[in-house]
Coordinates of C-alpha atoms in Angstrom, one line a residue:
Chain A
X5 CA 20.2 21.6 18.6
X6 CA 23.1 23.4 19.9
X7 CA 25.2 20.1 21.0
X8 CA 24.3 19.0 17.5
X9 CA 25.8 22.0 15.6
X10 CA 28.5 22.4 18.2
X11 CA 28.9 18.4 17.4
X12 CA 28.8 19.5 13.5
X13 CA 31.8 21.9 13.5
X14 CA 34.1 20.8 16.0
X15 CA 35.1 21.2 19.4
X16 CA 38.2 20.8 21.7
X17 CA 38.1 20.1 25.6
X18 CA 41.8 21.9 27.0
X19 CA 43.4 21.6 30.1
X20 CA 44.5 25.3 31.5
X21 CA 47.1 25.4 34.0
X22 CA 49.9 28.2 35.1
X23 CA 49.5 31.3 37.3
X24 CA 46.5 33.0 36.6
X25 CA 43.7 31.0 34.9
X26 CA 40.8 33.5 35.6
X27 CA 42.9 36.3 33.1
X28 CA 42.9 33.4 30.8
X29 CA 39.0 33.3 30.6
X30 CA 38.8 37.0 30.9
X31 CA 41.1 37.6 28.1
X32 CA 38.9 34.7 25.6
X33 CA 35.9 36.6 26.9
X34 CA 37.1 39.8 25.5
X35 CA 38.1 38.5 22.2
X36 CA 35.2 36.7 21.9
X37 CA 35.7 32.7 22.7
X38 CA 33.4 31.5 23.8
X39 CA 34.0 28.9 26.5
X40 CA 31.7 26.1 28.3
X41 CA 32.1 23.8 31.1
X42 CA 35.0 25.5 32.7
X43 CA 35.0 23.3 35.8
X44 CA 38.0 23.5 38.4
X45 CA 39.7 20.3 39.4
X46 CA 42.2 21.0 42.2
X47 CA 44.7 23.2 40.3
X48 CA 43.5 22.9 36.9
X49 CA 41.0 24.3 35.1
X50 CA 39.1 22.2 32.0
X51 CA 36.8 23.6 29.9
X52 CA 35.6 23.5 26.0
X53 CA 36.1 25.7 23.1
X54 CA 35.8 25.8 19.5
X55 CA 38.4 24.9 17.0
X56 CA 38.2 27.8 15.4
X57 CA 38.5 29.7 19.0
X58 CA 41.4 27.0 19.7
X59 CA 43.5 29.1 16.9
X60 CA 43.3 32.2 18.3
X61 CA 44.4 30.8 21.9
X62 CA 48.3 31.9 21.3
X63 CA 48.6 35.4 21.7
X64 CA 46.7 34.8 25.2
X65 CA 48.6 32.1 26.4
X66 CA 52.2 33.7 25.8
X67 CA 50.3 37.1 27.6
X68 CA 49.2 35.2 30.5
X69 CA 52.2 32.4 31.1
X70 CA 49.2 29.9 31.3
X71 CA 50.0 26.2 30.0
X72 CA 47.2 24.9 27.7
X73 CA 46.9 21.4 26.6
X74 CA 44.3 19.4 24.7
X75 CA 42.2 16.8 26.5
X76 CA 40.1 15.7 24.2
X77 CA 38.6 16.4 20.2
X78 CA 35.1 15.9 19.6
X79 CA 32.6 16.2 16.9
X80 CA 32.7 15.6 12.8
X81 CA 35.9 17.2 12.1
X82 CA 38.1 15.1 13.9
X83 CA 35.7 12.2 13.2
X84 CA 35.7 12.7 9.5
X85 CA 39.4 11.7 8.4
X86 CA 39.2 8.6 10.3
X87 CA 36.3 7.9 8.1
X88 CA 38.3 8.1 5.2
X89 CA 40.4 5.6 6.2
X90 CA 37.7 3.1 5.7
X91 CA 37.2 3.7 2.0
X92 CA 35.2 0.2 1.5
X93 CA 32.6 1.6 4.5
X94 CA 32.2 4.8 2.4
X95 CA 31.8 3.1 -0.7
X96 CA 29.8 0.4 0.4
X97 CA 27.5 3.2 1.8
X98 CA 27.6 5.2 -0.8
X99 CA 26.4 2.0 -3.6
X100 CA 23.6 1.8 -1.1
X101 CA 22.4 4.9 -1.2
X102 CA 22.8 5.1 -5.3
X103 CA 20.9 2.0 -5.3
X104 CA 18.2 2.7 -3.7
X105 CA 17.6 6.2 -5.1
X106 CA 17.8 3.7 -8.4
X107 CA 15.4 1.5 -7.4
X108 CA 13.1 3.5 -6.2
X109 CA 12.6 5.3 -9.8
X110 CA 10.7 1.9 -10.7
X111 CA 7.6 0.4 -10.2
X112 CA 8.6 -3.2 -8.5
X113 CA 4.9 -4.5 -7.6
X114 CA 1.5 -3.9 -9.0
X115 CA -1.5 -5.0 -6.9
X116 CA -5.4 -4.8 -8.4
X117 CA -8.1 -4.8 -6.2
X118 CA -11.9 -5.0 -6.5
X119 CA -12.3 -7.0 -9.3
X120 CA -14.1 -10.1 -9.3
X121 CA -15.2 -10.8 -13.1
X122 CA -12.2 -9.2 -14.6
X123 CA -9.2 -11.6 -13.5
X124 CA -5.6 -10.7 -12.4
X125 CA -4.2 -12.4 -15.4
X126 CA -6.7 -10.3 -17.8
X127 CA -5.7 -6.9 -16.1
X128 CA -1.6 -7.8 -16.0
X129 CA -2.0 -8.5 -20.3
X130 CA -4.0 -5.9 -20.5
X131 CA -1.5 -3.5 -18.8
X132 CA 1.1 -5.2 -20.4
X133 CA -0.1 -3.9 -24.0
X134 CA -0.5 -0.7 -22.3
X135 CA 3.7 -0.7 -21.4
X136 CA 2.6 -0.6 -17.7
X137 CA 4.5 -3.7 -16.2
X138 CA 6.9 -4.7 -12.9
X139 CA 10.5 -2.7 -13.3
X140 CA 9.0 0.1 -16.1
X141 CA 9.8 3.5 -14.8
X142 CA 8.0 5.7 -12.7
X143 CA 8.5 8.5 -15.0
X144 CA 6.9 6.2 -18.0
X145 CA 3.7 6.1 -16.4
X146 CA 0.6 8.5 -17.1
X147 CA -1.5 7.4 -14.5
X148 CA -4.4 9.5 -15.7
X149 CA -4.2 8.1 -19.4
X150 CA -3.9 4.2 -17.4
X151 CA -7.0 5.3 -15.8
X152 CA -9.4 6.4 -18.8
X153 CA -8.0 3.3 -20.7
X154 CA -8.8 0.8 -18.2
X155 CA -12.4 2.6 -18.1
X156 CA -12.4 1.8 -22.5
X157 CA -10.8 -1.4 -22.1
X158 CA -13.4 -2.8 -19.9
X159 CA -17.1 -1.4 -20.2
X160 CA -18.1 -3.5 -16.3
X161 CA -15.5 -1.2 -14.8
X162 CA -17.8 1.7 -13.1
X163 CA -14.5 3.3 -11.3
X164 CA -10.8 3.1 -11.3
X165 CA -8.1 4.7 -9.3
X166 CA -4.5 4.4 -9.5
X167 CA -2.1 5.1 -7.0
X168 CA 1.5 4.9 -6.9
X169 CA 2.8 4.6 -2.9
X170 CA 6.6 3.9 -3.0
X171 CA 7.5 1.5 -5.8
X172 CA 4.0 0.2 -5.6
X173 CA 0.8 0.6 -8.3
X174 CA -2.6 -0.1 -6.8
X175 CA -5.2 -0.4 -9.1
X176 CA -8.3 -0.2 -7.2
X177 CA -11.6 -0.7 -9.9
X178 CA -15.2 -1.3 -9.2
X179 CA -17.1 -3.2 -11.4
X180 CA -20.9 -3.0 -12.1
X181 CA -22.9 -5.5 -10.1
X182 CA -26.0 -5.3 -12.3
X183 CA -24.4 -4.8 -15.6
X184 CA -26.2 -8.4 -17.0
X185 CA -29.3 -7.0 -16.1
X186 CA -28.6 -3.5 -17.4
X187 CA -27.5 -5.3 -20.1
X188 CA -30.6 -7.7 -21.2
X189 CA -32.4 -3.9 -20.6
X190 CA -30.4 -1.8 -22.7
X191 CA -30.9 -5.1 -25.1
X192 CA -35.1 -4.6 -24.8
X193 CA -34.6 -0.7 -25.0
X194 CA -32.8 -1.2 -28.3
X195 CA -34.6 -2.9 -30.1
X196 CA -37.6 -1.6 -31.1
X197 CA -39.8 -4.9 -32.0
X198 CA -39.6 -8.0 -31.3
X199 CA -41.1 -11.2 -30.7
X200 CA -40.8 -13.6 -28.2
X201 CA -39.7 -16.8 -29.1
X202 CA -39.6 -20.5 -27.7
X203 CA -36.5 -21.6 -26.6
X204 CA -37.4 -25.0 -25.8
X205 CA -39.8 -28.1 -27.2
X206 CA -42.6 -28.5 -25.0
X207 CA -46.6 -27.9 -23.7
X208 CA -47.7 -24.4 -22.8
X209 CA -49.2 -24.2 -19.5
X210 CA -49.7 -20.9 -18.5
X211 CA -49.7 -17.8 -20.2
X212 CA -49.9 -14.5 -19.2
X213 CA -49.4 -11.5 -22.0
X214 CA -48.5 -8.1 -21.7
X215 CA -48.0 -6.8 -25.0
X216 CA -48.3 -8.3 -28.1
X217 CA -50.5 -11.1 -29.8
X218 CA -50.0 -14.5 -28.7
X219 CA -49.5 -17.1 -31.3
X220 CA -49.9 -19.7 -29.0
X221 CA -53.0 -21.5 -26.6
X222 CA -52.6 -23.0 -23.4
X223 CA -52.6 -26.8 -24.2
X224 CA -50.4 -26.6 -27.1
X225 CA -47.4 -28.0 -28.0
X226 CA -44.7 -25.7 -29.3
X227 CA -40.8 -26.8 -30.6
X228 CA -37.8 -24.6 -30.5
X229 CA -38.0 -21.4 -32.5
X230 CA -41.6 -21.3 -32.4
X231 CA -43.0 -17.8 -32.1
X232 CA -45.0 -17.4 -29.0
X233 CA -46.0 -14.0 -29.1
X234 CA -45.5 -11.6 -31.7
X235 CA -44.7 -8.1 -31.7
X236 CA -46.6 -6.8 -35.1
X237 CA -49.9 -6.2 -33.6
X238 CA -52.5 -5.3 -36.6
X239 CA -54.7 -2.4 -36.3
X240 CA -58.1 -3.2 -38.1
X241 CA -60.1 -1.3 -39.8
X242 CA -64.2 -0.8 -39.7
X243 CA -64.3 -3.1 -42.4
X244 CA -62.4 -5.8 -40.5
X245 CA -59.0 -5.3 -43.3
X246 CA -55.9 -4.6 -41.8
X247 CA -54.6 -1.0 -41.7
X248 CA -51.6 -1.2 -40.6
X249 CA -49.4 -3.0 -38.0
X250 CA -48.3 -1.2 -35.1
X251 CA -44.8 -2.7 -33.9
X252 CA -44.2 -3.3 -30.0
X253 CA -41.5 -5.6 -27.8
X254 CA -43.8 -8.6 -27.2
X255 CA -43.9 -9.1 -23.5
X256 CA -45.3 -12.0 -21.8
X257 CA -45.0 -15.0 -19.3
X258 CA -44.7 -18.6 -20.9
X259 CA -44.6 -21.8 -18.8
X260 CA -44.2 -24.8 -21.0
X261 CA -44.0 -28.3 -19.5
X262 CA -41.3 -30.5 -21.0
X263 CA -39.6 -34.0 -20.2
X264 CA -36.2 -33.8 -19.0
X265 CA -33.9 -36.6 -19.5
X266 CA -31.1 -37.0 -16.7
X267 CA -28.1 -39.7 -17.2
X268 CA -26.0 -39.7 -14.5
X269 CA -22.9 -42.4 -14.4
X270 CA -20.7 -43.3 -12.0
X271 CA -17.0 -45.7 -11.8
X272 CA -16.7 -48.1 -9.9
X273 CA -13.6 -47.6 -10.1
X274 CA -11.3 -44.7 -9.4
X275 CA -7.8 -43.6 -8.7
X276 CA -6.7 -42.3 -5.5
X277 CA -3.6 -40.2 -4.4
X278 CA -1.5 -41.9 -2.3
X279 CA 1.3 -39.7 -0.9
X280 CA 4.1 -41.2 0.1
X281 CA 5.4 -38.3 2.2
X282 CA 8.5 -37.5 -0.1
X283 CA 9.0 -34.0 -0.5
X284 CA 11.2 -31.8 -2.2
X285 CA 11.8 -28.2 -2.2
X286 CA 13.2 -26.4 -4.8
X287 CA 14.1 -22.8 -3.9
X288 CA 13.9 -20.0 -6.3
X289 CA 14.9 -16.2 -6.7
X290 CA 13.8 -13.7 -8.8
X291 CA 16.2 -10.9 -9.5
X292 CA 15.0 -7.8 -12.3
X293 CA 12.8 -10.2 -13.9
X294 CA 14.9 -12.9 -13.9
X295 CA 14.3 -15.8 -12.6
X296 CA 17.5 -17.9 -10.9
X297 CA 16.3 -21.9 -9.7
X298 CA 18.7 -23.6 -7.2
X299 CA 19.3 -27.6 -7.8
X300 CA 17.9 -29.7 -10.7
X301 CA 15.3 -27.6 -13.0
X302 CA 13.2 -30.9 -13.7
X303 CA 10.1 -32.5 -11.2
X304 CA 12.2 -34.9 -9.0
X305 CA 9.7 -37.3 -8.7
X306 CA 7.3 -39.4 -11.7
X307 CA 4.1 -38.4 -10.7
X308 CA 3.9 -35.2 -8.3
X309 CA 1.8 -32.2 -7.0
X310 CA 3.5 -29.2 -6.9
X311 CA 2.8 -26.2 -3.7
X312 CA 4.5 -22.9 -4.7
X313 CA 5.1 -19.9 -2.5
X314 CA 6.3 -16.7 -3.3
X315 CA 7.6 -13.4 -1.5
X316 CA 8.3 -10.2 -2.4
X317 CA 11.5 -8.0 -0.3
X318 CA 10.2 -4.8 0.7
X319 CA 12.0 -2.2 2.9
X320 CA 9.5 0.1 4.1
X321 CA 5.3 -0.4 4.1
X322 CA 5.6 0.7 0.1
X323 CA 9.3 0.3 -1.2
X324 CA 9.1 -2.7 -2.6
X325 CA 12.4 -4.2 -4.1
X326 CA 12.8 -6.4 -7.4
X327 CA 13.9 -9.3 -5.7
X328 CA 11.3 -12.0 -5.2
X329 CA 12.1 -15.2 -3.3
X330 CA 10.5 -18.4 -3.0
X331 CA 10.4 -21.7 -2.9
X332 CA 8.5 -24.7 -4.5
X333 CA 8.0 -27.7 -2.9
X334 CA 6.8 -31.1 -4.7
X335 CA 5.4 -33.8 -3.1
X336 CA 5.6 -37.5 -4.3
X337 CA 2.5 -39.6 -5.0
X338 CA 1.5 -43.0 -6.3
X339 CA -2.1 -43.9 -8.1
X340 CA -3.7 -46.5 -6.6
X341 CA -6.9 -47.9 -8.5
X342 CA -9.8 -48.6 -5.6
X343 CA -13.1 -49.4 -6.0
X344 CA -16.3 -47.5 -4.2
X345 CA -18.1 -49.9 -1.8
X346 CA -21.7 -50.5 -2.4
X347 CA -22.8 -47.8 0.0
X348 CA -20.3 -45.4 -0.8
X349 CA -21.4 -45.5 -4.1
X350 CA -24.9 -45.1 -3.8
X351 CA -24.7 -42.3 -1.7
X352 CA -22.2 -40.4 -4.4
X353 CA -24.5 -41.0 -7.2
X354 CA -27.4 -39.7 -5.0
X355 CA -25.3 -36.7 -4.2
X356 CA -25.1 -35.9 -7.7
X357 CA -28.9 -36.4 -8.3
X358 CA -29.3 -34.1 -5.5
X359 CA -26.7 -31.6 -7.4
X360 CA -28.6 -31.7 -10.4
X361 CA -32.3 -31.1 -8.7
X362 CA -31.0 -28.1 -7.3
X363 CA -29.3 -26.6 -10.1
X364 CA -32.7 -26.9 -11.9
X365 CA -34.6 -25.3 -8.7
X366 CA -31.9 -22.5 -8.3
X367 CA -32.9 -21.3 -12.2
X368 CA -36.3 -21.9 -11.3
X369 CA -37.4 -24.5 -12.5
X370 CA -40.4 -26.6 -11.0
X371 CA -39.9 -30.5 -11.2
X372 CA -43.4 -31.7 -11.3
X373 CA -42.7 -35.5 -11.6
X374 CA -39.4 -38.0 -11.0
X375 CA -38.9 -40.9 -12.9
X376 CA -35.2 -42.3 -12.0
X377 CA -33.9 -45.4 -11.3
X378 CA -30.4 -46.4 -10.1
X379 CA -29.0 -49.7 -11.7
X380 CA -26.1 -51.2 -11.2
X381 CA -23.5 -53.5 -13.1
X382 CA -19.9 -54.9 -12.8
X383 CA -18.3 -51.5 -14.2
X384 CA -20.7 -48.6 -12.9
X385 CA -23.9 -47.2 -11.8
X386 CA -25.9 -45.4 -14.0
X387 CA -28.6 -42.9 -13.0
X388 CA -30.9 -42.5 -15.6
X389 CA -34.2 -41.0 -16.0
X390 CA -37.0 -38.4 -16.7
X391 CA -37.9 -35.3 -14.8
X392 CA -41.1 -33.7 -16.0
X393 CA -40.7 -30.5 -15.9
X394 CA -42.1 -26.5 -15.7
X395 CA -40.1 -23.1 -16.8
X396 CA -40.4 -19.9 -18.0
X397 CA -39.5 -19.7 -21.5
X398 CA -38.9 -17.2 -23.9
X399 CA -36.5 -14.9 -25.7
X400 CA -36.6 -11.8 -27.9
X401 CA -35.5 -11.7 -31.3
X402 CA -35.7 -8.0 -33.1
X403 CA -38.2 -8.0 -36.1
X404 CA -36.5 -4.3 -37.2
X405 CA -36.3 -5.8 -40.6
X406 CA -40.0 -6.9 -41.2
X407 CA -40.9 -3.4 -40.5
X408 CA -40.2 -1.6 -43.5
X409 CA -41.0 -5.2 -45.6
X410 CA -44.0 -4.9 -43.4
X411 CA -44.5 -1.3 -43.7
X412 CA -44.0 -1.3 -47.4
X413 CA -46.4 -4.1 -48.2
X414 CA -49.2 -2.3 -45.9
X415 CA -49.0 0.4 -47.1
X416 CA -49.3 -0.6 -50.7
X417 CA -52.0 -2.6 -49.2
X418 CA -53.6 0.3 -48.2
X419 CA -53.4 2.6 -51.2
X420 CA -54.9 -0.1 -53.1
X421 CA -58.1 -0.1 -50.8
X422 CA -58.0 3.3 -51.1
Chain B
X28 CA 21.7 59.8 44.4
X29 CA 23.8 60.8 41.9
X30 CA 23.3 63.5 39.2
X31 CA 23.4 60.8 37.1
X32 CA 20.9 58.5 38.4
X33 CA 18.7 61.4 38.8
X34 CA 19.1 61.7 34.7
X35 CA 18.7 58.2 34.4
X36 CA 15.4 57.9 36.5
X37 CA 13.7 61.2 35.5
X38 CA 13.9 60.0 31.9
X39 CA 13.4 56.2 32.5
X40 CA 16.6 54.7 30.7
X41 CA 17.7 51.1 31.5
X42 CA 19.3 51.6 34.5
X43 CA 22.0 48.6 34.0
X44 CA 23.4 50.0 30.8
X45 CA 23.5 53.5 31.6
X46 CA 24.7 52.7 35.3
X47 CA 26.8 49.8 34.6
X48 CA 24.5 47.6 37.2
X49 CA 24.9 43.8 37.0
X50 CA 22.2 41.4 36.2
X51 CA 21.7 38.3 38.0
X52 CA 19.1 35.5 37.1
X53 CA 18.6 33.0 39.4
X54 CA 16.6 30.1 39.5
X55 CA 16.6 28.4 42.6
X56 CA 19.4 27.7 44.0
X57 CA 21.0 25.7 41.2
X58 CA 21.5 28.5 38.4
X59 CA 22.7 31.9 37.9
X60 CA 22.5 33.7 34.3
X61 CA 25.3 36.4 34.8
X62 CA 25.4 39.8 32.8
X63 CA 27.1 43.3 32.8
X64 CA 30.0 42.2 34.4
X65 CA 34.0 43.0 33.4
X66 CA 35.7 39.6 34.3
X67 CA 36.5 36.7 37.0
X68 CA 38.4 37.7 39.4
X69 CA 39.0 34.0 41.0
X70 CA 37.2 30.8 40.2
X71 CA 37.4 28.1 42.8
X72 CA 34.5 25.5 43.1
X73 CA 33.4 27.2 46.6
X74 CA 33.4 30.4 45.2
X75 CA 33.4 32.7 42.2
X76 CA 34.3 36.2 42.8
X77 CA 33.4 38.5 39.4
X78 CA 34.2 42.1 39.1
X79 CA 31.3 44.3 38.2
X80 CA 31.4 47.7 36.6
X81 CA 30.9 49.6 39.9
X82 CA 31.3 46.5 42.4
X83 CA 32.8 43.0 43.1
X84 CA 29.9 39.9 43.2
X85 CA 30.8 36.7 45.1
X86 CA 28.9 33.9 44.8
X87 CA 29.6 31.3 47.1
X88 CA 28.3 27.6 46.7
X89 CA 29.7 24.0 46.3
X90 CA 30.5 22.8 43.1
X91 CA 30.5 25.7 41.5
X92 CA 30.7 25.4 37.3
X93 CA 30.6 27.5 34.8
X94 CA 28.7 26.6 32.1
X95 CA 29.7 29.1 29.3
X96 CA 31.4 32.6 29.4
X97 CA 31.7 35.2 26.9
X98 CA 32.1 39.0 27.1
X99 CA 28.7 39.4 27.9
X100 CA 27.1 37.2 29.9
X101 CA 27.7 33.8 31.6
X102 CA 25.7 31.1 33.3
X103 CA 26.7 29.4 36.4
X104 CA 25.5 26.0 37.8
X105 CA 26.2 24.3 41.3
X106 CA 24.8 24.7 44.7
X107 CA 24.4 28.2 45.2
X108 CA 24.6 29.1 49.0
X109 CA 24.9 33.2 48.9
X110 CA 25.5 36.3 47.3
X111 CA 27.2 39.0 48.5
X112 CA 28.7 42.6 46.9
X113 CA 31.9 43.7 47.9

């Protein structure tokens, strides 16, 4: 600390020769110099003083006959006006320092993490209408007022936090995992009757009720729409008339047994990328926004995919810069039209079978019976077919507006009785 | 002992400013921390001979340096063989 603030305001190394050195020292002692590293060399004496010190040297060196010369001149002072010289140095420095105190008053990246149903490109628009976007000021941004309005914007999101680290935003969110259940509840809860209704043609099989009356019998057939259970459930009088019709969410477990139809086709024929191994890369920087493309702007080749890679500058862990570089690179490839072998063939078109079966088992579906046949022309194979099937079936649909029709009419009904 | 020590003991004042005595620090036998003194007398790297209020102090050594010196104290580096008051 003391080099450093010796270093800071100057020091001279001297060179004190003549009759009597030791009154020299005495004499800066006395007034107050203070001298280090007096070290004897033969005759001479060397030894280091401050500038200021340096000044005041006269009056003791005429009083003591003593020669004194300079050796050497450390530290910023003498450092300083050679620094000058190099004006570029200082400006360049200077520009570097403005321009990164300028940069880092903007937000140069945005990163969004823990959301899965909500995508990247929904959040950016979304932020975008909200003026929260790459190169806005820091300043601008009311993280708090970002926060609640993600929270409106999006009813799945349970949690947001935003945090700005450097020239970074982090948007960290958490959306609900059982929001469709939640949902379909909240859906039950709201309604406050309702009957359950067929959502497919078929046979009833199994039945078990909870609440309501069923409309239905095991055995029957039912089409689409078709009430199963309903949720006005009469209340009879002692006379056997109806007194009224108390209203309930029909509740219940339907299996109906239907036939399935499954068509499944398949080219012969398909076309097949052929790379050649051509590749181009066309490089690309970003610069505030805007985007600067080296070489031709156009695909170089007729037909082509496209790989595109893309990086960011950043300085420290967090200071991210608004310079993005990257490169695109196409590579060239020609359709070739090729036919599936007989085996190759067969076994895609049973993979698909095999797709569909367990798309049907994963909703829970039973397959009680396979009919399908593979056939074969020229052109394509065809999978066609029935699957006879069993599923649950059945969907709420609100009867709020029978109830006061309802109410009305059975009531009436009931004053006329009366 | 003087009337003045006698002053100077009975009512426990610090002996080196009221007596003008020298302080030496020394750790081992590679620095000396130097106070109360009035000036060098000579300054050679074998020795340094400093002249003390009531007495002269030679240090003798090998390459004897002075580190700093100011008006009150000063610090001394080298190989420190002996002390001695003149």
């Amino acid at each position: 600390m003391i080099e450093f603030l010796k270093f800071l305001k100057g020091y001279v190394c001297i060179r004190v020769s003549g009759f009597s050195p030791e009154r020299f020292m005495n004499l800066c002692g006395n007034r107050n110099i203070l001298l280090w590293n007096i070290r004897k060399e033969e005759d001479v004496y060397y030894m280091c003083l401050s500038i200021a010190g340096f000044y005041r040297l006269k009056p003791i060196v005429k009083k003591t006959g003593t020669k004194v010369a300079i050796v050497k001149r450390c530290g910023l002072p003498f450092f300083m006006p050679g620094m000058w010289k190099r004006k570029i140095f200082i400006l360049g420095f200077l520009l570097a320092a403005a321009f990164w105190f300028q940069t880092s008053r903007y937000i140069w990246a945005i990163e969004i993490q823990g959301n899965f149903m909500i995508t990247e490109d929904i959040m950016m628009d979304f932020l975008a209408e909200n003026q929260v976007f790459t190169g806005m000021k820091k300043g601008k941004l009311n993280i708090e007022e970002l926060e609640q309005n993600i929270r409106k914007e999006f009813y799945q999101v349970t949690w947001t936090s935003a945090k700005l680290e450097g020239t970074k935003l982090t948007i960290q969110i958490k959306e609900n995992d059982l929001l469709d259940m939640e949902e379909a509840g909240k859906r039950e809860d709201a309604m406050t009757a309702s009957n359950l209704v067929a959502e497919q043609d078929g046979t009833v099989v199994s039945m078990i009720v909870r609440e309501g009356v069923p409309q239905v019998t095991i055995g029957q057939e039912i089409k689409k729409g078709d009430v199963l259970v309903t949720g006005n459930v009469p209340v009879y009088q002692e006379d056997g008339t109806i007194r009224k019709y108390r209203y309930c969410n029909a509740d219940a477990d339907i299996v109906v047994q239907h036939v399935l139809p499954v068509k499944e086709t398949l080219s012969l024929y398909y076309e097949k990328k052929n790379y050649t191994g051509r590749e181009k890369k066309q490089y690309y920087l970003e610069l505030f926004g805007k985007t600067i493309r080296f070489g031709k702007n156009k695909e170089p080749f007729r037909s082509c995919d496209s790989i595109e890679s893309r990086n960011q500058l950043q300085l420290l862990r967090d200071f991210y810069l608004p310079v993005i570089y990257g490169n695109r690179t196409y590579r060239e490839y020609y359709v070739e039209e090729r036919k599936y072998t007989n085996e190759e063939s067969k076994a895609l078109i049973q993979d698909e079978y095999k797709k569909i079966v367990e798309s049907l088992e994963e909703k829970g579906v039973q397959i009680i019976e396979k009919n399908v046949k593979i056939e074969t022309n020229d052109l394509k194979w065809v999978l066609s077919g029935e699957l006879t099937v069993q599923e649950k079936t059945g969907k709420n649909v609100a009867i709020e507006e029978q109830i006061f029709t309802d109410a009305e009419q059975s009531g009436e009904e009931v004053t006329e009785d009366e | 002992m003087t009337k003045k020590e006698l002053l100077v003991n009975s009512l426990k004042l610090p002996r080196d400013t009221m007596l003008g005595a020298s302080i030496l620090t020394i750790t081992g036998n590679r620095e000396i921390w130097l106070e109360n003194y009035k000036g060098i007398l000579e300054y050679t790297p074998g020795q340094i001979l400093l002249q003390a209020k009531t007495c002269q102090i030679c240090i003798e050594g090998k390459r004897l340096s002075i580190d700093y010196y100011t008006n009150e104290d000063m610090k001394i580096s080298g190989c420190i063989c002996g002390i001695r008051y003149l």
